[in-house]
Amino acid sequence: MYRYDEFDHAFVAERVAQFRDQVERRLSGELSEDAFKPLRLMNGVYLQLHAYMLRIAIPYGTLSSRQMRMLAHVARTYDRGYGHFTTRQNLQFNWPKLSEMPDALSDLASVEMHAIQTSGNCIRNVTADHFAGAAADEVADPRPYAEILRQWSSVHPEFSFLPRKFKIAVTGAERDRAAIQVHDIGLHLKKNDKGEIGFAVYVGGGQGRTPLVAKLIRDFLPEQDLLSYTTAIMRVYNLHGRRDNKYKARIKILVHETGTEELTRQVEAEFDKLRDTELKLPEADVQAISTYFALPALPERAEGWESLARWKKADPDFARWVHQNVQPHKNPDYGMVTISLKPIGGIPGDASDAQMEAVADIAEEYAFDEIRVSHEQNLILPHVALADLEAVYRGLVAAGLQTANAGLITDIIACPGLDYCALANARSIPVAQEISRRFGSAERQAEIGELKIKISGCINACGHHHVGHIGLLGVEKKGAELYQITLGGSGDENTSIGEIIGRGFEPDKVTDAIETIVDTYLGLRLDPSETFLVAYRRVGPQPFKTALYGASSSAAEAA
């Protein structure tokens, strides 16, 4: 992973000192909340429903054991002993005292972490495939390019006060595990006919109030032009993005209103002015940064195959965990392990300080000191020898992290919702917990197969409900919480926005509605290999509407 140089260390230290002074002036009354707000937002501090929240940047979701231990320390020392991993591959602390935040940030700076640009109208944390560098289907590791974008965008003088927040994602594999088509800019690494590295460039994706799938504006952008082309996109957006209406300020609205063809023309015109400037990436710089992300030296561990077969035969729970939570590595003697942060009946994405330390210990001993955060709110050990899987599993069992549900119906994405967020209309956490308990049986989950449920407590869509196979949106109606259901969404290489199927459901009825949807799917699928999403795309929404609202779907239209 990337290591700070002298400039990075000095920059982060100066930022902590600056923020400490700002906090002291706020607490003394010298700064009003209105004056303090833009300053705290640029340092990852939100004012939530009950307290301030601090969001820590985890660039492209990559962590070392040392950094994970520091997150555990911050959780224990400055919060209530836990943290919440987010869909932006970051970590949120929900209860820190404002007066102690500079100390927390100083502690984080000692392990090369910060909270800069995790909020505000700037370029946010650049996300990437959580299996980057390890996946068998990878064309190239996207993390060096995410790091280049991070360095370029940090406190960028031209793009620090954009019309709205701006999100970039990069993937380097055939399978899109970074949801690039629902980002402001999505970059898909590929090779041309000459074997040269470049990017397919998508612009204008996003969820929230107006969910839109990004448009492809460049099929192949040469590697060296990454920053000049990104700058061209940002300049067009910064010039024409709506600053008069925050609901129409995202680049997706600009693309929609301008038209893909015209916006592409403007971007290309700006790019022509920039392509031969100092923004052109030198090959030596790309190589220098790429060396930070080299695959660890993975010794041959062929004995793991025999050991793994023996352990699976002896322990059905272990066998189930391997089947569900371990994916093939590009080295056949290794696997990529998903550590589920979705225990049955638990809070999606939460981890205690003790669990963070347990993961750090396991990663240090068995996973080459490398941890990833996925946008699905789980943790990943990207390089684990098959011969070590049993030991890793036992360590996870001891920490309560052995849930074997990656990609299944209980692997639910959920935002904090009305329990924490001042913007939310409804609770997400209790709904996720109830659905998880209802479908918690291992046998039931295996019968259902791959099914992604995503829950947002408001239209801002932090829980990515628009791209859930089943999406739940909490809304407020006549002073009561209601949950609107969407079906058929997906955030992979075949991205789709879920369809609203009808009127919402009360909190005590929403889990029954999910069960009706699941039972309908099980009754209409062609065979057990047909996933929910495939079946839905084959039959459409009507069978599900009928099951939920009766033979007449008119009730379904009364949303």
XYZ file of C-alpha atoms in Angstrom:
559
model
C 0.000 0.000 0.000
C 1.002 3.628 -0.471
C 3.343 5.080 2.167
C 3.495 8.782 3.011
C 6.526 10.783 1.940
C 7.821 13.861 3.790
C 5.333 16.129 2.045
C 2.380 13.921 3.019
C 3.431 13.797 6.686
C 3.915 17.560 6.860
C 0.670 18.285 5.025
C -1.493 16.123 7.307
C 0.224 17.413 10.464
C -0.375 21.017 9.387
C -4.016 20.226 8.649
C -4.499 18.725 12.127
C -2.938 21.805 13.731
C -5.133 24.075 11.646
C -8.284 22.173 12.594
C -7.285 22.153 16.280
C -7.211 25.951 16.171
C -10.598 26.042 14.410
C -12.163 23.750 17.020
C -10.777 25.849 19.878
C -12.223 28.990 18.322
C -15.588 27.274 17.829
C -15.697 26.061 21.437
C -14.758 29.530 22.728
C -17.550 31.109 20.699
C -15.203 33.052 18.450
C -16.507 31.038 15.478
C -20.256 30.612 14.947
C -21.641 27.278 13.795
C -22.344 28.787 10.378
C -18.714 29.893 10.046
C -17.417 26.618 11.429
C -19.551 24.370 9.205
C -17.516 24.594 5.959
C -14.292 24.182 7.957
C -15.439 21.049 9.793
C -16.950 19.520 6.672
C -13.613 19.707 4.851
C -12.197 17.758 7.788
C -14.841 15.032 7.809
C -16.960 16.304 10.697
C -20.756 16.221 10.432
C -23.341 17.403 12.941
C -25.658 14.408 13.194
C -28.973 13.917 14.971
C -27.482 13.419 18.445
C -23.788 14.289 18.190
C -20.949 15.139 15.856
C -19.785 12.360 13.523
C -16.204 11.939 12.299
C -15.611 10.188 8.969
C -12.132 8.746 8.428
C -10.713 8.374 4.919
C -9.600 4.908 3.866
C -8.285 5.576 0.345
C -9.589 2.941 -2.102
C -10.423 0.837 0.974
C -6.862 -0.323 1.708
C -5.635 -0.682 5.301
C -2.660 -2.141 7.142
C -2.913 -3.963 10.460
C -1.268 -0.989 12.163
C -3.924 1.338 10.800
C -6.751 -0.986 11.804
C -5.379 -1.097 15.343
C -5.370 2.690 15.399
C -9.024 2.729 14.333
C -9.711 0.396 17.255
C -7.818 2.763 19.550
C -9.838 5.759 18.361
C -13.098 3.806 18.801
C -12.160 2.870 22.354
C -10.619 6.214 23.397
C -12.801 8.811 21.698
C -16.030 6.986 20.860
C -18.189 4.216 22.344
C -16.029 1.259 21.362
C -17.103 0.704 17.770
C -16.985 2.153 14.277
C -19.218 1.971 11.214
C -17.738 1.004 7.828
C -19.477 2.776 4.965
C -20.373 2.290 1.313
C -17.600 4.790 0.442
C -14.963 2.424 1.912
C -14.541 4.800 4.866
C -15.137 4.514 8.614
C -17.478 6.664 10.698
C -17.359 7.351 14.424
C -20.780 8.454 15.634
C -20.130 9.747 19.153
C -16.806 11.623 19.459
C -16.651 14.890 21.398
C -15.778 17.875 19.260
C -13.157 18.946 21.790
C -11.342 15.606 21.378
C -11.466 15.341 17.600
C -8.101 17.067 17.007
C -6.451 14.530 19.348
C -8.118 11.679 17.455
C -6.930 13.098 14.140
C -3.419 13.511 15.544
C -3.412 9.856 16.576
C -4.623 8.859 13.110
C -1.932 10.974 11.450
C 0.699 8.890 13.258
C -0.350 5.916 11.106
C -0.827 7.894 7.877
C -4.588 8.417 8.100
C -6.787 11.515 8.017
C -10.339 12.760 7.470
C -9.667 15.348 4.769
C -12.314 15.631 2.029
C -14.548 12.926 3.434
C -17.336 15.501 3.282
C -18.048 18.854 1.660
C -18.453 19.833 -1.993
C -15.140 18.413 -3.118
C -13.744 15.241 -4.672
C -14.416 12.543 -2.086
C -12.549 9.327 -1.338
C -11.721 7.555 -4.614
C -13.014 3.995 -4.331
C -11.882 0.799 -6.039
C -12.543 -2.913 -6.372
C -12.031 -4.477 -2.937
C -10.362 -7.495 -4.595
C -7.875 -5.253 -6.422
C -4.465 -6.822 -6.943
C -5.721 -10.306 -6.165
C -8.678 -11.077 -8.437
C -8.198 -13.626 -11.197
C -10.270 -11.585 -13.683
C -8.192 -8.427 -13.248
C -6.694 -6.615 -16.233
C -4.661 -4.315 -13.990
C -4.671 -3.196 -10.369
C -6.812 -0.017 -10.146
C -5.289 1.208 -6.872
C -2.219 2.978 -8.342
C -4.579 5.080 -10.457
C -6.864 5.700 -7.484
C -3.795 6.892 -5.561
C -2.769 9.182 -8.426
C -6.273 10.653 -8.400
C -6.141 11.016 -4.607
C -2.883 12.951 -4.719
C -4.107 15.142 -7.573
C -7.477 15.914 -5.964
C -6.362 16.560 -2.372
C -7.071 20.236 -1.590
C -7.078 20.935 -5.327
C -7.293 24.747 -5.606
C -9.678 24.611 -8.550
C -11.966 21.821 -7.326
C -12.278 22.267 -3.560
C -15.603 24.140 -3.773
C -17.606 22.341 -6.444
C -21.347 22.720 -7.046
C -21.795 19.448 -5.071
C -19.800 16.523 -3.733
C -18.026 14.500 -6.423
C -17.345 10.764 -6.412
C -14.931 8.722 -8.528
C -14.560 4.931 -8.679
C -12.033 2.753 -10.514
C -12.167 -0.924 -11.374
C -9.663 -3.085 -13.212
C -11.535 -6.348 -13.701
C -14.103 -7.818 -16.062
C -16.568 -7.959 -13.177
C -17.380 -4.515 -11.833
C -17.135 -4.723 -8.044
C -16.823 -0.955 -7.575
C -20.215 0.129 -8.983
C -18.516 2.596 -11.332
C -21.671 3.328 -13.342
C -23.402 5.003 -10.395
C -20.535 7.445 -9.827
C -19.905 10.957 -11.096
C -16.877 9.514 -12.916
C -16.377 5.785 -13.352
C -13.111 4.431 -14.771
C -12.804 0.892 -16.123
C -9.234 -0.217 -16.763
C -8.768 -2.119 -20.009
C -6.202 -2.939 -22.689
C -6.425 -1.974 -26.348
C -5.428 -4.133 -29.321
C -1.781 -3.194 -28.768
C -1.870 -4.339 -25.151
C -1.671 -0.769 -23.829
C -3.395 0.182 -20.575
C -6.197 2.730 -20.676
C -9.653 3.498 -19.361
C -13.233 3.381 -20.460
C -14.645 6.617 -19.024
C -18.194 6.862 -17.669
C -19.703 10.170 -16.540
C -22.913 11.226 -14.837
C -23.965 8.270 -12.751
C -25.455 8.634 -9.305
C -28.223 7.671 -6.961
C -30.132 9.935 -4.583
C -33.175 11.941 -5.609
C -32.595 11.369 -9.336
C -30.904 7.986 -9.907
C -29.112 7.751 -13.249
C -26.705 5.307 -14.868
C -23.477 6.901 -16.118
C -22.875 7.444 -19.832
C -19.820 6.111 -21.640
C -18.041 9.143 -23.135
C -14.664 7.558 -23.974
C -14.163 3.914 -24.848
C -10.385 4.094 -24.467
C -8.417 6.834 -22.731
C -4.645 6.265 -22.719
C -3.125 5.867 -19.257
C -0.976 8.977 -19.620
C -4.061 11.154 -20.141
C -5.854 10.202 -16.908
C -5.375 13.507 -15.093
C -5.770 15.786 -18.104
C -9.052 14.123 -19.127
C -10.372 14.066 -15.557
C -9.479 17.744 -15.238
C -11.362 18.452 -18.465
C -14.485 16.758 -17.081
C -14.178 18.638 -13.798
C -13.766 22.000 -15.527
C -16.864 21.512 -17.649
C -18.813 20.504 -14.546
C -17.409 23.294 -12.373
C -18.342 25.848 -15.030
C -21.851 24.634 -15.845
C -22.974 22.675 -12.755
C -26.074 24.126 -11.105
C -25.071 26.133 -8.024
C -28.539 27.639 -7.656
C -30.246 24.333 -6.811
C -28.496 21.682 -4.732
C -30.927 19.036 -5.963
C -29.788 19.669 -9.539
C -26.144 20.368 -8.816
C -24.660 16.927 -9.509
C -22.923 16.213 -12.809
C -25.562 13.588 -13.616
C -28.098 16.415 -14.044
C -25.667 18.354 -16.232
C -25.196 15.294 -18.453
C -28.957 14.706 -18.593
C -29.826 18.329 -19.414
C -26.913 19.020 -21.768
C -27.026 15.662 -23.517
C -24.244 13.101 -23.668
C -23.087 14.112 -27.136
C -22.790 17.823 -26.342
C -21.170 17.260 -22.967
C -18.653 14.892 -24.565
C -17.874 17.553 -27.163
C -17.190 20.115 -24.425
C -15.003 17.689 -22.467
C -13.013 16.754 -25.574
C -12.514 20.415 -26.451
C -11.127 21.132 -22.991
C -9.032 17.974 -23.141
C -7.424 19.147 -26.400
C -6.079 22.155 -24.477
C -4.705 19.994 -21.661
C -3.408 16.791 -23.217
C 0.158 17.998 -23.751
C 0.504 19.992 -20.533
C 2.160 19.096 -17.230
C -0.912 16.971 -16.428
C 0.312 14.235 -18.767
C 1.362 11.312 -16.561
C 5.055 10.392 -16.842
C 5.541 6.639 -17.166
C 8.203 6.777 -14.426
C 5.727 8.274 -11.957
C 3.093 5.657 -12.740
C 5.665 2.908 -12.238
C 6.905 4.460 -8.987
C 3.428 4.532 -7.489
C 2.605 1.081 -8.859
C 5.533 -0.418 -6.937
C 3.696 0.403 -3.701
C 0.926 -1.949 -4.784
C 3.001 -4.894 -5.973
C 1.579 -8.310 -5.162
C 3.235 -9.716 -2.021
C 5.713 -12.539 -2.528
C 3.339 -15.493 -2.202
C 5.170 -18.736 -1.375
C 3.896 -21.934 -2.951
C 1.440 -23.544 -0.536
C 0.131 -26.508 -2.521
C -0.462 -28.467 0.697
C -3.481 -26.252 1.305
C -5.668 -28.139 -1.133
C -5.473 -31.417 0.775
C -5.791 -29.715 4.171
C -8.765 -27.668 3.018
C -10.634 -30.746 1.793
C -10.033 -32.478 5.116
C -11.173 -29.516 7.209
C -14.306 -29.000 5.137
C -15.268 -32.624 5.552
C -14.779 -32.440 9.317
C -16.643 -29.158 9.932
C -19.830 -28.264 8.004
C -19.839 -24.703 9.377
C -16.300 -24.158 8.130
C -17.216 -25.682 4.765
C -20.184 -23.313 4.462
C -17.988 -20.332 5.314
C -15.373 -21.295 2.698
C -18.060 -21.789 0.064
C -19.657 -18.412 0.705
C -16.892 -16.109 1.912
C -13.743 -17.269 0.085
C -13.199 -16.378 -3.572
C -10.488 -17.678 -5.955
C -7.226 -15.743 -6.005
C -5.070 -15.248 -9.094
C -2.620 -17.586 -7.320
C -4.361 -20.981 -7.027
C -2.800 -21.703 -3.625
C -4.521 -18.648 -2.141
C -8.000 -17.241 -1.611
C -9.649 -13.857 -1.056
C -11.533 -13.876 2.254
C -14.590 -11.752 2.975
C -15.083 -11.003 6.656
C -18.784 -10.349 7.004
C -19.799 -7.402 9.182
C -23.405 -8.590 8.940
C -23.988 -11.004 11.843
C -27.536 -12.344 11.979
C -29.580 -9.677 13.739
C -26.591 -7.306 13.893
C -26.017 -3.763 12.627
C -24.616 -3.823 9.068
C -21.108 -2.405 8.810
C -20.415 -2.051 12.537
C -17.275 -3.474 14.162
C -16.159 -3.200 17.779
C -12.694 -2.133 18.840
C -11.959 -5.735 19.881
C -13.079 -7.029 16.481
C -10.919 -4.485 14.653
C -7.927 -5.596 16.674
C -8.718 -9.262 15.997
C -8.835 -8.569 12.244
C -5.528 -6.698 12.503
C -3.927 -9.665 14.278
C -5.241 -12.149 11.710
C -4.149 -9.986 8.780
C -0.683 -9.542 10.215
C -0.193 -13.264 10.773
C -1.978 -14.796 7.801
C -2.736 -12.130 5.158
C 0.484 -10.228 4.472
C -0.631 -7.341 6.663
C -3.307 -6.225 4.210
C -6.988 -5.451 4.806
C -9.601 -3.981 2.500
C -12.943 -2.320 3.127
C -15.605 -3.134 0.546
C -18.348 -0.744 -0.554
C -20.694 -3.489 0.625
C -19.649 -2.717 4.225
C -17.526 -5.819 4.770
C -13.793 -6.369 5.302
C -11.526 -8.343 2.985
C -8.286 -10.271 3.487
C -7.085 -10.303 -0.135
C -4.222 -12.805 0.138
C -4.758 -15.853 2.371
C -3.147 -19.226 1.719
C -5.653 -22.074 1.506
C -3.460 -23.840 4.041
C -4.203 -21.034 6.536
C -7.962 -20.785 6.041
C -8.809 -22.990 8.994
C -6.654 -20.901 11.353
C -8.165 -17.683 9.972
C -11.656 -19.090 10.472
C -10.941 -20.045 14.090
C -9.659 -16.535 14.744
C -12.820 -15.060 13.232
C -15.013 -17.387 15.299
C -13.300 -16.157 18.460
C -14.077 -12.570 17.415
C -17.681 -13.266 16.368
C -16.879 -12.540 12.724
C -17.470 -15.934 11.135
C -20.883 -15.252 9.536
C -21.025 -17.127 6.220
C -23.347 -14.868 4.253
C -21.316 -12.863 1.712
C -23.655 -12.069 -1.195
C -26.683 -13.669 0.437
C -29.949 -12.147 1.613
C -28.622 -11.286 5.104
C -25.541 -9.502 3.709
C -27.543 -6.274 3.822
C -26.209 -2.803 3.062
C -27.812 -0.198 5.309
C -27.131 3.440 6.111
C -27.312 4.596 9.770
C -30.763 6.034 9.105
C -32.898 7.898 11.614
C -31.060 6.379 14.562
C -28.169 8.747 13.801
C -28.699 10.886 10.724
C -30.402 14.277 10.825
C -31.376 13.936 7.153
C -33.126 10.579 7.466
C -36.882 10.052 7.294
C -36.914 6.500 8.606
C -34.842 3.908 10.425
C -32.663 1.543 8.449
C -30.942 -0.453 11.181
C -33.991 -2.093 12.855
C -35.408 -3.076 9.457
C -32.103 -4.654 8.426
C -31.914 -6.511 11.731
C -35.431 -7.896 11.429
C -34.921 -9.060 7.837
C -31.634 -10.660 8.857
C -33.277 -12.571 11.698
C -36.195 -13.680 9.507
C -33.860 -15.159 6.897
C -31.036 -16.118 9.263
C -31.242 -19.876 8.717
C -28.219 -21.060 6.758
C -30.411 -23.513 4.861
C -32.908 -20.820 3.887
C -30.180 -18.492 2.680
C -28.582 -21.248 0.617
C -31.957 -22.045 -0.950
C -32.483 -18.395 -1.951
C -28.941 -17.908 -3.279
C -27.446 -14.584 -4.345
C -29.727 -11.706 -3.396
C -28.599 -8.206 -2.452
C -30.852 -6.125 -0.188
C -29.919 -2.456 0.263
C -31.654 -0.019 2.604
C -31.605 3.790 2.740
C -33.278 5.891 5.404
C -33.874 8.804 3.026
C -33.759 9.794 -0.627
C -30.036 10.595 -0.436
C -29.495 6.851 -0.955
C -26.427 6.323 1.235
C -27.562 2.687 1.498
C -27.495 2.334 -2.327
C -31.109 1.089 -2.393
C -31.486 2.061 -6.065
C -29.040 -0.684 -7.096
C -30.241 -3.355 -4.695
C -31.780 -6.475 -6.176
C -34.341 -5.553 -3.532
C -34.096 -1.929 -2.438
C -35.834 -0.320 0.516
C -36.257 3.442 0.823
C -37.502 4.865 4.092
C -39.900 7.766 3.606
C -42.087 9.840 5.906
C -45.806 9.959 5.225
C -48.235 11.778 7.498
C -45.718 11.664 10.319
C -45.123 7.918 10.087
C -42.286 5.832 8.663
C -42.988 3.965 5.427
C -40.770 1.789 3.240
C -40.916 1.921 -0.532
C -39.658 -1.187 -2.347
C -37.696 -1.278 -5.592
C -36.795 -4.425 -7.509
C -34.229 -5.287 -10.159
C -31.437 -2.863 -9.331
C -27.795 -3.800 -9.786
C -24.435 -2.071 -9.344
C -22.265 -4.430 -11.400
C -21.128 -4.297 -15.024
C -24.799 -4.553 -16.050
C -25.942 -1.664 -13.884
C -29.646 -1.007 -13.556
C -31.835 1.197 -11.374
C -34.500 -0.668 -9.442
C -38.163 -0.193 -10.327
C -40.608 1.110 -7.731
C -43.267 -1.575 -7.522
C -46.000 0.119 -5.525
C -47.115 1.771 -2.334
C -44.888 1.562 0.703
C -45.121 -0.703 3.714
C -45.265 0.119 7.410
C -42.260 -0.906 9.544
C -44.056 -3.924 11.002
C -45.063 -5.169 7.562
C -41.954 -4.616 5.477
C -40.250 -7.913 6.411
C -43.410 -9.828 5.485
C -43.339 -8.028 2.139
C -39.739 -9.115 1.582
C -40.723 -12.688 2.393
C -43.568 -12.496 -0.131
C -41.127 -11.276 -2.784
C -38.670 -14.056 -1.972
C -41.359 -16.750 -2.007
C -42.624 -15.447 -5.341
C -39.120 -15.658 -6.773
C -38.625 -19.209 -5.492
C -41.897 -20.222 -7.105
C -41.120 -18.807 -10.539
C -37.397 -19.413 -11.040
C -36.552 -21.936 -13.732
C -34.127 -23.859 -11.507
C -32.011 -23.258 -8.377
C -29.198 -21.782 -10.484
C -31.384 -18.870 -11.673
C -30.648 -15.977 -9.339
C -33.211 -13.479 -8.168
C -31.900 -10.756 -10.473
C -31.879 -12.990 -13.536
C -35.388 -14.215 -12.754
C -36.671 -10.682 -12.221
C -35.221 -9.490 -15.501
C -36.872 -12.445 -17.224
C -40.395 -12.061 -15.800
C -40.569 -8.361 -14.895
C -42.356 -6.763 -11.944
C -45.940 -7.961 -12.446
C -45.733 -11.332 -10.598
C -44.273 -9.543 -7.590
C -46.878 -6.759 -7.721
C -49.639 -9.334 -7.859
C -48.203 -11.247 -4.909
C -47.883 -8.073 -2.830
C -50.997 -6.150 -3.780
C -53.430 -8.674 -5.218
C -54.600 -9.558 -8.716
C -55.422 -5.931 -9.440
C -52.201 -4.000 -9.446
C -54.010 -0.674 -9.223
C -53.135 -0.570 -5.537
C -49.518 -0.921 -6.545
C -49.694 2.337 -8.421
C -50.917 4.305 -5.388
C -47.404 4.992 -4.123
